CSV table of C-alpha atoms in Angstrom, one decimal:
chain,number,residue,atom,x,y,z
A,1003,UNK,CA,-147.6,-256.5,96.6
A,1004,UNK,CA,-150.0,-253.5,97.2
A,1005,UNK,CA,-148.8,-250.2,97.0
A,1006,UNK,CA,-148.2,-249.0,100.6
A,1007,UNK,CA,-146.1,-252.1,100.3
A,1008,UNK,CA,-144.1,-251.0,97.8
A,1009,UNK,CA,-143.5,-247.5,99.6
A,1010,UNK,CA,-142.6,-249.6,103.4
A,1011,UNK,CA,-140.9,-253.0,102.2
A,1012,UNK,CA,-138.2,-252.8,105.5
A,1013,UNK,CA,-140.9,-253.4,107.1
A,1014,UNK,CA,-142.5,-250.2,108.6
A,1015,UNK,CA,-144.8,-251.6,111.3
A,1016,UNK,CA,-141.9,-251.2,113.8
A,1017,UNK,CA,-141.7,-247.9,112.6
A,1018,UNK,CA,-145.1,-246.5,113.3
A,1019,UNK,CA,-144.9,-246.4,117.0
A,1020,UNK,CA,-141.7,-243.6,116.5
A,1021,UNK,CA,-143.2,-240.3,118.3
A,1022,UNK,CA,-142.7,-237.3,115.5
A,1023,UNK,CA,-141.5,-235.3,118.6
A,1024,UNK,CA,-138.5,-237.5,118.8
A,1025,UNK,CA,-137.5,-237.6,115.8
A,1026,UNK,CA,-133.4,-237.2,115.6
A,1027,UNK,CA,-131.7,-234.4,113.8
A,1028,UNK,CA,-130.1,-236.7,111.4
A,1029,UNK,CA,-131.8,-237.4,108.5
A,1030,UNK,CA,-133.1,-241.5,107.7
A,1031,UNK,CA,-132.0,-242.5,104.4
A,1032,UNK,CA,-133.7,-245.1,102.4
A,1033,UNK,CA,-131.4,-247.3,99.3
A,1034,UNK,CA,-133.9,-249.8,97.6
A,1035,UNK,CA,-132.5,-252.3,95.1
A,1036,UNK,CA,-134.4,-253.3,92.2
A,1037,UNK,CA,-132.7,-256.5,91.3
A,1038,UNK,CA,-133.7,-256.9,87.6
A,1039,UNK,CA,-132.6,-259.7,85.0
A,1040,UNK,CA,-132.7,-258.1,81.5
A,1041,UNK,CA,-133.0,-254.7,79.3
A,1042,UNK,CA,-137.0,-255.4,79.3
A,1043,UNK,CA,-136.8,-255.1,83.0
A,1044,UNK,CA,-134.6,-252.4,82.9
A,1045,UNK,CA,-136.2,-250.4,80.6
A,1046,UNK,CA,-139.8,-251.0,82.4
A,1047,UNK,CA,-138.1,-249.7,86.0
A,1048,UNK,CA,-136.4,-247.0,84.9
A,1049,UNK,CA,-139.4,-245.9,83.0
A,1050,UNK,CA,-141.8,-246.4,86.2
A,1051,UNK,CA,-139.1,-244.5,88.4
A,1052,UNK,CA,-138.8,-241.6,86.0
A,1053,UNK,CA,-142.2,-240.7,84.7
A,1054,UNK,CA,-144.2,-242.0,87.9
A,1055,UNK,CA,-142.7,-242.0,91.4
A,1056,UNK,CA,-140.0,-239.4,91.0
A,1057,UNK,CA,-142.8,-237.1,90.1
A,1058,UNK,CA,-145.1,-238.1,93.1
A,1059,UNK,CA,-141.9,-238.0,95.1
A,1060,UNK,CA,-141.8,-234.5,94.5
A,1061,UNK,CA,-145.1,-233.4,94.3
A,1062,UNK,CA,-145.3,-234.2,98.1
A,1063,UNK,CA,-142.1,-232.9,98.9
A,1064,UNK,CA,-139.4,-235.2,98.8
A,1065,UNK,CA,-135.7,-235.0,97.1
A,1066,UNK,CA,-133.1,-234.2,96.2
A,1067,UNK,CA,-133.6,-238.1,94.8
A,1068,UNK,CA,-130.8,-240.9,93.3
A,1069,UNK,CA,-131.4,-243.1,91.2
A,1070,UNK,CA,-128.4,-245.3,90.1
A,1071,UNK,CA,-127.3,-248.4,88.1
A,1072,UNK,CA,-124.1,-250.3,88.0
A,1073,UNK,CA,-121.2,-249.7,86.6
A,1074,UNK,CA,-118.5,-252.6,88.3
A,1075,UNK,CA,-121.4,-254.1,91.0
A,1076,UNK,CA,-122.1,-257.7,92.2
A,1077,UNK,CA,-125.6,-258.8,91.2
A,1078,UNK,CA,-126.4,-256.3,88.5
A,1079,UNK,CA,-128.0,-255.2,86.4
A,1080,UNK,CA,-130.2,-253.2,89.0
A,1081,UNK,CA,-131.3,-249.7,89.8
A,1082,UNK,CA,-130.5,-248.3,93.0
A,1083,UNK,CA,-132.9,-245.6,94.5
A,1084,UNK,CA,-131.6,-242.8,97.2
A,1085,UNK,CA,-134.1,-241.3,99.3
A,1086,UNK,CA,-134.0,-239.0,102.4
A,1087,UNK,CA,-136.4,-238.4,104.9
A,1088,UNK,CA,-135.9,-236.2,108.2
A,1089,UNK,CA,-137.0,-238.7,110.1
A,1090,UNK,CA,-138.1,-242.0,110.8
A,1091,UNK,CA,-142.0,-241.4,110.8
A,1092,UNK,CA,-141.6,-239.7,107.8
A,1093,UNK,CA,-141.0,-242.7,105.9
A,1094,UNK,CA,-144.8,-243.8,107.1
A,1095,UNK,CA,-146.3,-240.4,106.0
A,1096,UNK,CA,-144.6,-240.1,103.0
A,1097,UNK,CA,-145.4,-244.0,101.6
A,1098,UNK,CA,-149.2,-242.7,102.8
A,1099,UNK,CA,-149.0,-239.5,100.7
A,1100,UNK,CA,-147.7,-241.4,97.7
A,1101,UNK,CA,-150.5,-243.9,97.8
A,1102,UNK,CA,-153.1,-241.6,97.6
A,1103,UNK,CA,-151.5,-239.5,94.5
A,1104,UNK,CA,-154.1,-240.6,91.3
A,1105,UNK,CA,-151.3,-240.2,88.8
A,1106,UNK,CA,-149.0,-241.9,90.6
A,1107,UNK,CA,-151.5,-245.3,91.1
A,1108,UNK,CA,-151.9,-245.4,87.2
A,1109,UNK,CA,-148.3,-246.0,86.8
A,1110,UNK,CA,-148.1,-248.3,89.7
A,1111,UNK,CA,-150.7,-250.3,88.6
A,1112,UNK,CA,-149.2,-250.9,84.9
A,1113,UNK,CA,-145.5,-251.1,86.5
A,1114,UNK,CA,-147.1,-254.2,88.6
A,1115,UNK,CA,-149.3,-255.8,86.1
A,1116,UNK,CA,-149.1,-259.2,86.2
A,1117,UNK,CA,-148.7,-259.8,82.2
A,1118,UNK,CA,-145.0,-259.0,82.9
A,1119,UNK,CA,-142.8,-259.2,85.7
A,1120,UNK,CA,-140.9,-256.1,85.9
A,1121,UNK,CA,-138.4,-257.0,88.5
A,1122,UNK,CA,-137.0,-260.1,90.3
A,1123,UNK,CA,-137.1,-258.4,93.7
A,1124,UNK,CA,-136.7,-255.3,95.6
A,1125,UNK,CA,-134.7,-255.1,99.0
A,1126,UNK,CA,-134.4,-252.0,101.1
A,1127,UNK,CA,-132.1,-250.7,104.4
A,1128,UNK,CA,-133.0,-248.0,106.4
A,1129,UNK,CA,-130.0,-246.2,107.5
A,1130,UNK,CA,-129.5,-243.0,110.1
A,1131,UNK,CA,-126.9,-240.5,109.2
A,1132,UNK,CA,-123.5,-239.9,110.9
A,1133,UNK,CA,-123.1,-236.7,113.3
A,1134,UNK,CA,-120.5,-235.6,110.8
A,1135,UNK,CA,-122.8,-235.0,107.8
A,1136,UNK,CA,-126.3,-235.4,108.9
A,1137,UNK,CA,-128.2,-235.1,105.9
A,1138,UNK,CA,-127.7,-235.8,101.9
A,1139,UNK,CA,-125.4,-233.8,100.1
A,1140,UNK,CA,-125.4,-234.2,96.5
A,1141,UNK,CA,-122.1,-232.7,94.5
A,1142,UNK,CA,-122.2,-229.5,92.5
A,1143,UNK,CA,-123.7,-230.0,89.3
A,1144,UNK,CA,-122.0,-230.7,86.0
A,1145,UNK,CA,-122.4,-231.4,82.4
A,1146,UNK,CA,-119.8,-234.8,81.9
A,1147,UNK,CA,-121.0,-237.3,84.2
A,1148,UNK,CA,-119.2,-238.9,87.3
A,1149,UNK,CA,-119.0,-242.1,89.0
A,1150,UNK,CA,-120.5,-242.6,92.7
A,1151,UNK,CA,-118.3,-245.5,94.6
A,1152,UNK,CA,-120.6,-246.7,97.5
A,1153,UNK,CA,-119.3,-249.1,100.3
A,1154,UNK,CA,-120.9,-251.1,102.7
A,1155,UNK,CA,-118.8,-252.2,105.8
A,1156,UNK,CA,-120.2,-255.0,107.8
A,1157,UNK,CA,-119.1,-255.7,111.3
A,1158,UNK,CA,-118.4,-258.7,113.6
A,1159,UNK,CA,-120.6,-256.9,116.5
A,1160,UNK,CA,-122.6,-253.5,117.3
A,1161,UNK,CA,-119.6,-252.6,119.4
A,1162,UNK,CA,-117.4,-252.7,116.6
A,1163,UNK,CA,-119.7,-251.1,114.1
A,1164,UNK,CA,-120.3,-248.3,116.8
A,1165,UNK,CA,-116.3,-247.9,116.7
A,1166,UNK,CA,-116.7,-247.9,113.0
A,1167,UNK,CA,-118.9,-245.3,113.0
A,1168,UNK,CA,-117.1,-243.0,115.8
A,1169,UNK,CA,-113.7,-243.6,113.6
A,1170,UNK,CA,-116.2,-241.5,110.8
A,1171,UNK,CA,-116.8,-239.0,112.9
A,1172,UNK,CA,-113.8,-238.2,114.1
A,1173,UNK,CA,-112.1,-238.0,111.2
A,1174,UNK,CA,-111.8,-240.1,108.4
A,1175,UNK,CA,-114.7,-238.5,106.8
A,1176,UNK,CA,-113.2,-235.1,107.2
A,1177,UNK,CA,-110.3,-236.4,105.0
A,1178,UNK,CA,-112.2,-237.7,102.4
A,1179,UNK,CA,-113.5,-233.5,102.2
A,1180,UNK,CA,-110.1,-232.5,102.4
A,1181,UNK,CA,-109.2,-235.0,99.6
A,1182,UNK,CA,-111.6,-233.8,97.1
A,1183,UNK,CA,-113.5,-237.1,97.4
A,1184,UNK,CA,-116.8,-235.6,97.9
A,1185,UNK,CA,-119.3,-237.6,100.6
A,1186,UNK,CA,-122.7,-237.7,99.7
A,1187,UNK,CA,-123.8,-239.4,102.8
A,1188,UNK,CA,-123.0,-241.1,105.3
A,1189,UNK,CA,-125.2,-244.0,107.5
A,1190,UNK,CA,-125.4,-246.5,109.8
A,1191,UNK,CA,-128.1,-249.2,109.0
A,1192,UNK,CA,-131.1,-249.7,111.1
A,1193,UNK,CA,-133.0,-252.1,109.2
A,1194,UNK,CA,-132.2,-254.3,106.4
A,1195,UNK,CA,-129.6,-257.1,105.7
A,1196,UNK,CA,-126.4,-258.4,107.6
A,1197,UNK,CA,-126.3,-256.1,110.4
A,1198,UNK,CA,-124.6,-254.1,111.7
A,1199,UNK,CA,-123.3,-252.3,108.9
A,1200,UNK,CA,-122.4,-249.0,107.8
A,1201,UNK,CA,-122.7,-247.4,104.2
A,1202,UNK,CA,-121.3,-244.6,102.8
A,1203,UNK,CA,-120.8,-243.0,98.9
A,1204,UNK,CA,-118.3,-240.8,97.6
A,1205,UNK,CA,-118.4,-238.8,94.2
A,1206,UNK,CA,-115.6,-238.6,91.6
A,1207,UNK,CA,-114.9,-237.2,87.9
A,1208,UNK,CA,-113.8,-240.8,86.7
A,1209,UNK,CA,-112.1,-244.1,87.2
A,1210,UNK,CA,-109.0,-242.7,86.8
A,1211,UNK,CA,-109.6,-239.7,89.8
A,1212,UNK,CA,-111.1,-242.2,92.0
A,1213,UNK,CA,-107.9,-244.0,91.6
A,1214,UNK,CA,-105.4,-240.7,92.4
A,1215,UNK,CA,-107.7,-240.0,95.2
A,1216,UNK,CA,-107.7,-243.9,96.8
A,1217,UNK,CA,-103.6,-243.4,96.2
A,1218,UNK,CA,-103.3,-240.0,98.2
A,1219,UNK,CA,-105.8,-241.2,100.6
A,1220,UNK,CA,-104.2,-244.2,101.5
A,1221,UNK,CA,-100.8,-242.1,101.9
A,1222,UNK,CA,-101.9,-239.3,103.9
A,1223,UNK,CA,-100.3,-238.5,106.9
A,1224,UNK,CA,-103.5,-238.3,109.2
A,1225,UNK,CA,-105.1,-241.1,108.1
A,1226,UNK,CA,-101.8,-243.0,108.4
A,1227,UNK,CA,-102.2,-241.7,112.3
A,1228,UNK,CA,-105.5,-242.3,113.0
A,1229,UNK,CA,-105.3,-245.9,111.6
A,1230,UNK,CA,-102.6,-246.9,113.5
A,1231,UNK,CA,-104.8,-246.3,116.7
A,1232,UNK,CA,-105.0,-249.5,118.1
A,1233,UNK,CA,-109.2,-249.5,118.7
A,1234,UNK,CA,-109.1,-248.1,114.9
A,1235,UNK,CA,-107.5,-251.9,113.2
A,1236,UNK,CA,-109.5,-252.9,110.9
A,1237,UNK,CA,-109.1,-256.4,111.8
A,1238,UNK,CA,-111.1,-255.6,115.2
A,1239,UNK,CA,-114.0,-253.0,113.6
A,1240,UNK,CA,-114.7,-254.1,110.1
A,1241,UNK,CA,-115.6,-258.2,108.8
A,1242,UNK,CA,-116.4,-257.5,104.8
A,1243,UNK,CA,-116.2,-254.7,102.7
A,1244,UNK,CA,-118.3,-254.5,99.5
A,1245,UNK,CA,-117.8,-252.3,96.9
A,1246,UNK,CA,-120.4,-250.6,94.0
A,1247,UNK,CA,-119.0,-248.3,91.1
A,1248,UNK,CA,-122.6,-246.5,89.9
A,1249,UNK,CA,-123.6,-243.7,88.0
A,1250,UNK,CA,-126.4,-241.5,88.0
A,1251,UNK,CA,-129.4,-242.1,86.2
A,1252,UNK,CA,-130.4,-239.5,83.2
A,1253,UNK,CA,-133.4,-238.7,85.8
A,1254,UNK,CA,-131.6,-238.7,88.6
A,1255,UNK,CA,-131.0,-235.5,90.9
A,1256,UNK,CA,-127.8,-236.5,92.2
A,1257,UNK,CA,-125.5,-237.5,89.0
């Protein structure tokens, strides 16, 4: 894999042919999986990620930056990487800038030796963010660390995942604020594995708050309204549900 590769593995080619001038408002988000098998791999990603592209990331404007690992997650161990672009063809010109950074292709280069294999794969989705929070907002920063819960819910069609999405919108997100549960972002996938989908993360202090706020979320009056709207039943809008407890890396801008 060269590196421009490595920057565009959705599969950016599409992508190219997106006019800057129409660009939407809401930001593109980017979550890439490094699916790993051991500590060596571990250690050699997080290593890479920290001391090579977060840098170059920054240095040509990017961030604030995740960068995650499991906690209670199928197919772990991984790290889980949370970039945002303000729009599509910045994902192009960003991968471009990246490529040409010197300090950055050292790193790449030993990260992608072929002595050692540093990961088992990498898999990326694109996704565009919800009217109702249309760019990436990390929570205020602390000393203890939190948990991030981030779910994924698939749909049968696009007409239900639009529904899905327009049930966001119009309120269900706006409870999760009122709640205390603390959106970081929300987005509707555009690229990537079993469309369509939406995926969303939430912030909390622990386990055990995540668990008080679930309770009083599941009990509150206006959501107990809205999902008794007949178009809102899950059984119609929503096929699978998956679930990741992560925290934040030690690197990580959003932790």
């Amino acid at each position: 894999m060269d590196r421009r590769n490595f920057m565009t593995a959705a599969g950016s080619a599409g992508l190219a042919a997106v006019p800057l001038a129409a660009a939407p408002a809401n930001a593109i988000f980017e979550l890439r999986w490094f699916r790993l098998r051991n500590g060596s791999q571990v250690a050699r990603t997080t290593d890479f990620l920290s001391r090579h592209y977060l840098p170059a990331a920054r240095r040509v404007g990017l961030g604030p930056m995740g960068f995650f690992n499991a906690v209670i997650a199928d197919q772990a161990p991984f790290v889980l990487a949370l970039t945002s672009y303000p729009n599509l063809q910045a994902v192009l010109d960003t991968a471009d800038k990246i490529d040409a950074d010197k300090e950055f292709r050292k790193g790449f280069e030993e990260y992608n030796s072929m002595s050692e294999l540093s990961y088992i794969r990498m898999e990326t989705a694109l996704l565009r963010a919800f009217d109702v929070q249309k760019s990436l907002v990390p929570p205020p920063a602390r000393k203890a660390p939190r948990i991030f819960e981030m779910r994924t819910y698939e749909s049968n069609n696009a007409r239900a995942g639009k529904t899905k999405v327009r049930m966001f919108n119009e309120g269900e997100a706006q409870i999760f604020r009122r709640l205390g549960m603390q959106p970081v972002f929300f987005g509707e996938s555009i690229a990537g594995r079993h469309l369509p989908n939406l995926t969303y993360m939430l912030s909390f202090d622990s386990l055990a708050d995540r668990e008080k706020k679930w309770d009083a979320f599941r009990s509150d009056p206006e959501w107990v309204k809205m999902r008794s709207i007949p178009e809102y039943a899950d059984a119609l809008i929503v096929s699978n549900i998956t679930t990741a407890i992560l925290r934040g890396l030690p690197f990580s801008d959003i932790r």
